[in-house]
XYZ file of C-alpha atoms in Angstrom:
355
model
C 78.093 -18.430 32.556
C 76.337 -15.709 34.397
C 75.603 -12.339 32.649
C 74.362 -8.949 33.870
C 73.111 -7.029 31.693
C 72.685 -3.265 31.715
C 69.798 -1.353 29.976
C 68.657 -5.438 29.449
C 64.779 -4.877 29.380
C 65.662 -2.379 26.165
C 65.268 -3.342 22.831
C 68.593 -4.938 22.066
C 69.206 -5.910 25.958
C 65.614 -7.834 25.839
C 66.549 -9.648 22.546
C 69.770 -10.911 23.670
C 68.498 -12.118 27.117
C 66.440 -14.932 25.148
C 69.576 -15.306 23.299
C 71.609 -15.792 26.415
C 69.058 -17.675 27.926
C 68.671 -20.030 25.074
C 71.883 -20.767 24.631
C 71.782 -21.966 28.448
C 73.408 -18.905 30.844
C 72.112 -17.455 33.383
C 70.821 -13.680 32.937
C 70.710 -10.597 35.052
C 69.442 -7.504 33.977
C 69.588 -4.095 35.682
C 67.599 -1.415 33.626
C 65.516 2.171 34.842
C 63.242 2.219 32.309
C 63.637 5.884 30.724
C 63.506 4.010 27.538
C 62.376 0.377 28.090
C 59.534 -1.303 30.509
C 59.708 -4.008 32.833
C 57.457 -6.346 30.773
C 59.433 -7.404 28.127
C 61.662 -8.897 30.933
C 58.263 -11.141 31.651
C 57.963 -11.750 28.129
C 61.876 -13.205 27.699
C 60.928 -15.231 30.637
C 57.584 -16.772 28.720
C 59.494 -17.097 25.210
C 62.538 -18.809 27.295
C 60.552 -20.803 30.171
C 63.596 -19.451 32.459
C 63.804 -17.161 35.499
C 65.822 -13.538 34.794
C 66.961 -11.564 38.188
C 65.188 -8.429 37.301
C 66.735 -4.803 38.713
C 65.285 -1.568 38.888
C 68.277 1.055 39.099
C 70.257 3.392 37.441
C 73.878 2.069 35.988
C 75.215 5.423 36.997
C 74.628 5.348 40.666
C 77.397 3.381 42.035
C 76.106 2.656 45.382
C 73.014 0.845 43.862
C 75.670 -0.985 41.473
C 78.417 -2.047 43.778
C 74.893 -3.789 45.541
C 73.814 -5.435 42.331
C 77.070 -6.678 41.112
C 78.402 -7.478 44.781
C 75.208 -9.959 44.598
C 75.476 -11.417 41.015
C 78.994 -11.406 40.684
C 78.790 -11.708 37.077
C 80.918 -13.871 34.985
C 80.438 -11.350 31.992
C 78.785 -7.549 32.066
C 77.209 -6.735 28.629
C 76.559 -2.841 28.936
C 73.755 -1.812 26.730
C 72.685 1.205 29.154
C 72.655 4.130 27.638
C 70.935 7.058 25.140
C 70.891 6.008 21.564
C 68.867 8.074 19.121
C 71.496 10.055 16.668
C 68.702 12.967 15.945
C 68.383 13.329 20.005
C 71.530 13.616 20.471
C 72.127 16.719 18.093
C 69.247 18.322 20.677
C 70.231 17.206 23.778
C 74.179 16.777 23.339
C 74.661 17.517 27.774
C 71.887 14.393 28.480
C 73.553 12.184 26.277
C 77.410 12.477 27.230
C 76.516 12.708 31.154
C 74.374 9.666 30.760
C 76.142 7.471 28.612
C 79.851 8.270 29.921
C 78.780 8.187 33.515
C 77.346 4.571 33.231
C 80.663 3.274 32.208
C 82.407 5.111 34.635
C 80.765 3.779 37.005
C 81.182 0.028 36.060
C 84.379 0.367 35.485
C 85.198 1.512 39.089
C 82.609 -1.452 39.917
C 84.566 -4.400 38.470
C 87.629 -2.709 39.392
C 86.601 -2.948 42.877
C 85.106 -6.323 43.452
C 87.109 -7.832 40.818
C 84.783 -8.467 37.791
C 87.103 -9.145 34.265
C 84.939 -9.384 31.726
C 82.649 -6.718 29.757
C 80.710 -6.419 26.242
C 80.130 -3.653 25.018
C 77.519 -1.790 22.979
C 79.070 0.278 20.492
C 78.059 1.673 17.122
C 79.247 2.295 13.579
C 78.897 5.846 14.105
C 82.536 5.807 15.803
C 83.581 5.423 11.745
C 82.214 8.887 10.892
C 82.632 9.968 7.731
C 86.085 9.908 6.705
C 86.063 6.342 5.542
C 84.696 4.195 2.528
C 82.198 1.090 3.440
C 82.377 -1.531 3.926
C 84.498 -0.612 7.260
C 86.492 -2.455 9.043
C 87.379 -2.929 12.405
C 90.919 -1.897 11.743
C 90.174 1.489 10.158
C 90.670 4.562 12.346
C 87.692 5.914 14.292
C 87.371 9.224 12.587
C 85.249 12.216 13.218
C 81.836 11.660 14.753
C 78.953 13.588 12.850
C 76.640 13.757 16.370
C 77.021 13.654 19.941
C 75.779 9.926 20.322
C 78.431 8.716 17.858
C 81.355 10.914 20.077
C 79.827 9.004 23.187
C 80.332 5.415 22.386
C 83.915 6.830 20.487
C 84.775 7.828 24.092
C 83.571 4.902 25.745
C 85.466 2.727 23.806
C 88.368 4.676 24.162
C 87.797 4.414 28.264
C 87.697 0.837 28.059
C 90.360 0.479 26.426
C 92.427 2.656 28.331
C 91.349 0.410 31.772
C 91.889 -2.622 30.367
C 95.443 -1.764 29.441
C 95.623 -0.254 32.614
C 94.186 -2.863 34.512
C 97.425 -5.823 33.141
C 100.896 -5.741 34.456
C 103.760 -6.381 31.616
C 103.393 -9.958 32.359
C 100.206 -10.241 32.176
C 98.436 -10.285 35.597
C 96.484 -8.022 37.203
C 98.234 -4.159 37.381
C 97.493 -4.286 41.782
C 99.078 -1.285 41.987
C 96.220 0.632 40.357
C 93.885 -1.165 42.249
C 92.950 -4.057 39.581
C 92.602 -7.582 41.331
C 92.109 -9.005 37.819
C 93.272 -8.242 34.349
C 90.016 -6.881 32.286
C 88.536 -8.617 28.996
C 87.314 -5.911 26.650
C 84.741 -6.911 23.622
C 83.662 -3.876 21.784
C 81.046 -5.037 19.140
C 80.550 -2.088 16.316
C 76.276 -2.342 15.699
C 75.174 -1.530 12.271
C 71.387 -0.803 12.333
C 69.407 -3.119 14.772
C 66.055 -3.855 12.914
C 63.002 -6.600 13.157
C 61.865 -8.391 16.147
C 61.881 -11.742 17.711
C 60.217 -13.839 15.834
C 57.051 -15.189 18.651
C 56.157 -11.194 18.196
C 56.583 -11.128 22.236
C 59.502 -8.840 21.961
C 60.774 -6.316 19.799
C 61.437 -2.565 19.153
C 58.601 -0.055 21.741
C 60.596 3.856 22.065
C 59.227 6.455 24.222
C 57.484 9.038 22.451
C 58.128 9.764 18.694
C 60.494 6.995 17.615
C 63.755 8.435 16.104
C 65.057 5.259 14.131
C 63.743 4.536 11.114
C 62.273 0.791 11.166
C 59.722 1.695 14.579
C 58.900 4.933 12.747
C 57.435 3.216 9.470
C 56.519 0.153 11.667
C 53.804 2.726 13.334
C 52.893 4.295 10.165
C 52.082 0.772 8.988
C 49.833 -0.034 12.039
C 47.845 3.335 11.644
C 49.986 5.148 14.987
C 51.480 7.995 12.454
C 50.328 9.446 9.151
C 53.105 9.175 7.213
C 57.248 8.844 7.535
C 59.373 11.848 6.405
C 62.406 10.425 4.607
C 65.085 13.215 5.685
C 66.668 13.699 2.114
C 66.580 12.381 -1.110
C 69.643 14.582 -2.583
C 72.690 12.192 -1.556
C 74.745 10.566 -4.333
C 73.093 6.735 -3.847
C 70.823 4.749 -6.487
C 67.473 6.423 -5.063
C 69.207 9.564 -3.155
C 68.107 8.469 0.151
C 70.486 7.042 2.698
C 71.930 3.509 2.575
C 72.457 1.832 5.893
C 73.411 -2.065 7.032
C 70.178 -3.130 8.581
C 70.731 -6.006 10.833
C 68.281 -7.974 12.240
C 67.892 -7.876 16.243
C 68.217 -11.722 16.746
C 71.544 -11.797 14.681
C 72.792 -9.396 16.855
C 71.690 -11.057 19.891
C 73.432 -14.209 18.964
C 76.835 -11.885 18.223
C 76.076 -10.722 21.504
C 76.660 -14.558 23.105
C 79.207 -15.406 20.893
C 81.209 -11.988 22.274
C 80.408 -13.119 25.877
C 81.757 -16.423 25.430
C 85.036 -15.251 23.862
C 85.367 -12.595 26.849
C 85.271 -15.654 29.328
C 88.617 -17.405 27.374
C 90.633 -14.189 25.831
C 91.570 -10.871 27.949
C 92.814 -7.673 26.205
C 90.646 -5.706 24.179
C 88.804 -6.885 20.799
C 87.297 -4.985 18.053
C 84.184 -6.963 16.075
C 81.791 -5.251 13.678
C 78.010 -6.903 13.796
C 76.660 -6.231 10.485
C 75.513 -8.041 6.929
C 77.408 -6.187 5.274
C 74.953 -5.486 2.373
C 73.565 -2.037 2.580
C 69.629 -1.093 1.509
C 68.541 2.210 1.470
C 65.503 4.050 3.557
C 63.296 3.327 0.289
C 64.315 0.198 -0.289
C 63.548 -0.502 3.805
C 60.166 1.918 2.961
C 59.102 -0.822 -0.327
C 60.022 -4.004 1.982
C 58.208 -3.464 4.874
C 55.021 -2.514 2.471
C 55.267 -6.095 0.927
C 55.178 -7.339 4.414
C 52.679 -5.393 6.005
C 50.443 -5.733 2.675
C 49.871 -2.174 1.761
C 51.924 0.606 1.177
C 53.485 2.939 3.707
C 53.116 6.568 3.609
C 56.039 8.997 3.155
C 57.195 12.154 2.242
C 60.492 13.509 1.634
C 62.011 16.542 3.993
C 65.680 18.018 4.365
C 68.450 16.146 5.298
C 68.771 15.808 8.835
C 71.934 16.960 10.717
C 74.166 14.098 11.651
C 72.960 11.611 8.994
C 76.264 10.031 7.020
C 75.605 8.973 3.519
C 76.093 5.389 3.643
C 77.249 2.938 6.109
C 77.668 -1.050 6.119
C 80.020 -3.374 8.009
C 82.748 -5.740 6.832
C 81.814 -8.528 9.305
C 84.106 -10.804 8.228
C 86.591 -11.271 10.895
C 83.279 -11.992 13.797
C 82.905 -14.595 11.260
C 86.132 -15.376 11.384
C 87.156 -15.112 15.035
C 83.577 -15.360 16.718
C 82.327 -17.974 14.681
C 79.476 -15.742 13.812
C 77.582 -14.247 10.758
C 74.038 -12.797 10.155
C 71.448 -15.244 8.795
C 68.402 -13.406 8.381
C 67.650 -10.953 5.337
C 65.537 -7.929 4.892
C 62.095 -9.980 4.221
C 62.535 -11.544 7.885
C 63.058 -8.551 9.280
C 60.196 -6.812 7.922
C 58.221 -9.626 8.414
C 59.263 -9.773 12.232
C 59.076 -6.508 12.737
C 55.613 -6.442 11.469
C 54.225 -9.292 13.565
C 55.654 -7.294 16.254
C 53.520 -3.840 15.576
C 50.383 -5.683 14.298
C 50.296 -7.577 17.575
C 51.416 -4.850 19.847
C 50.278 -1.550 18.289
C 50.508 0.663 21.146
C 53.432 -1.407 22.124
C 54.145 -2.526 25.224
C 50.912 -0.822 27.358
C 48.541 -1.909 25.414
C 48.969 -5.628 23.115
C 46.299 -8.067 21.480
C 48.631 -11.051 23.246
């Protein structure tokens, strides 16, 4: 199978091109770099031993896209490309929706064009909100949003949907008379949190600027980058009072990531899947583990809540398990561990590494 990938030399996009790669398809990857770099595109390719078609452009500029797809004619898109951080997104709400909309957009009118079926997408737990009680499943309405980023992805999987209904006639072949040569194959995969790194410490987790996740943030407090983590809250009703969150590591979700493509290639319609381990840990507990890998303790203080943060959040996974064949395998000592191998060896990241 051939894949395009957008936003592919990103964290998640990099991760799942070895994942692609290794489980023998061949991998495109169109990214612009606001929040990624070129190089862990040549480090996929060293881990992998295997060529990636590597293009610079932005998924939102349709000329350069029709170009790129008219080339590759992909068997399967998986769109990654797009803003991500939730604090961000409370300060720059206009960025995030025309970015992150407009990119999907513009496949859509893309694959509707030349004829392209199949698409992954990146969404997020965040579509949940707050109105529900974890673990969630995919069958549980998408509520109210807490931040912009979380509306985003709510609305992009609400366009998809929409053209992929659109795009099938009532008996099931391509809608022509809206312009669809091809009924569309929707996979919208539900991301927990996205921790660790691959395990060679080639890859892994490099944001522009101050990171606004959590695991990069105490990952460069570990390496000596920042002084110390603020822990935004330790009021909520939870064991320690700080946030509890599904941390997933990066190559499980890569592997969910080819497991999604695959089905895309056999099934059309539109499919819900939640990638998670459905067992939640909590910004200390992530604080204490990372500290036993790292081999000293990480410094932190606690601040205010931060607007936008839910409570807790973790996945019922069961039905990727079920239908995708899939489940997470790695736990939180392998993901601290990766992730650590990752900083240690790469402290300033990508620009500047000891490999």
């Amino acid at each position: 199978m051939k894949t395009l990938l957008t936003g592919g030399a990103g964290y998640i996009g990099s991760h799942t091109a070895v994942a692609m790669l290794e489980a023998g398809h061949e991998v495109a990857v169109v990214d612009n770099y606001v929040n990624s770099s070129a190089e862990a595109i040549s480090r996929v390719e060293k881990i992998t031993g295997k060529k990636v078609s590597l293009y610079d452009a932005d998924v939102a500029d349709k000329e350069s896209m029709m170009e790129i797809l008219s080339a590759e004619m992909p068997d399967c898109i998986i769109h990654f490309a797009g803003l991500k951080a939730v604090g961000e997104s409370v300060a720059m709400p206009v960025e995030y929706y025309r970015n992150n909309i407009d990119t999907t957009l513009t496949l859509l009118e893309c694959m509707r064009e030349l004829g392209l079926s199949n698409i992954v997408f990146s969404s997020s737990a965040t579509v949940y909100g707050e109105d529900h009680i974890p673990p969630f499943t995919e069958d549980a309405t998408k509520g109210m949003c807490t931040n912009p980023y979380g509306w985003t992805k709510w609305m992009q999987e609400q366009m998809l949907t929409d053209a992929q209904f659109s795009s099938e006639a009532s008996d099931g072949s391509a809608n022509t008379a809206n312009g669809w040569k091809t009924p569309l194959s929707v996979v919208l995969l539900r991301y927990f949190n996205p921790v660790g790194a691959h395990e060679s410490g080639l890859i892994g987790e490099d944001p522009q600027g101050i990171p606004n996740n959590l695991m990069p943030y105490i990952s460069q407090v570990a390496v000596g980058r920042r002084d110390h983590l603020t822990v935004f809250g330790n009021d909520y009703d939870t064991p320690d009072g700080t946030c509890r969150r599904d941390y997933i590591h990066v190559m499980d979700l890569a592997e969910g990531h080819v497991k999604a493509a695959e089905y895309a290639d056999t099934h059309k319609g539109t499919e819900v899947f939640n990638l998670g381990t459905g067992s939640p840990y909590s910004v200390l507990e992530m604080v204490d583990a990372f500290g036993r890998a790292c081999g000293h303790a990480v410094a932190y203080e606690i601040g205010a809540r931060r607007a936008g943060d839910v409570q807790d959040s973790w996945a019922d996974a069961s039905k990727a398990k079920a239908v995708l064949g899939w489940e997470a395998s790695r736990g939180i000592d392998e993901i601290c561990r990766d992730a650590w191998n990752w900083q240690s060896h790469n402290p300033q990241g990508y620009n500047k590494t000891g490999l």
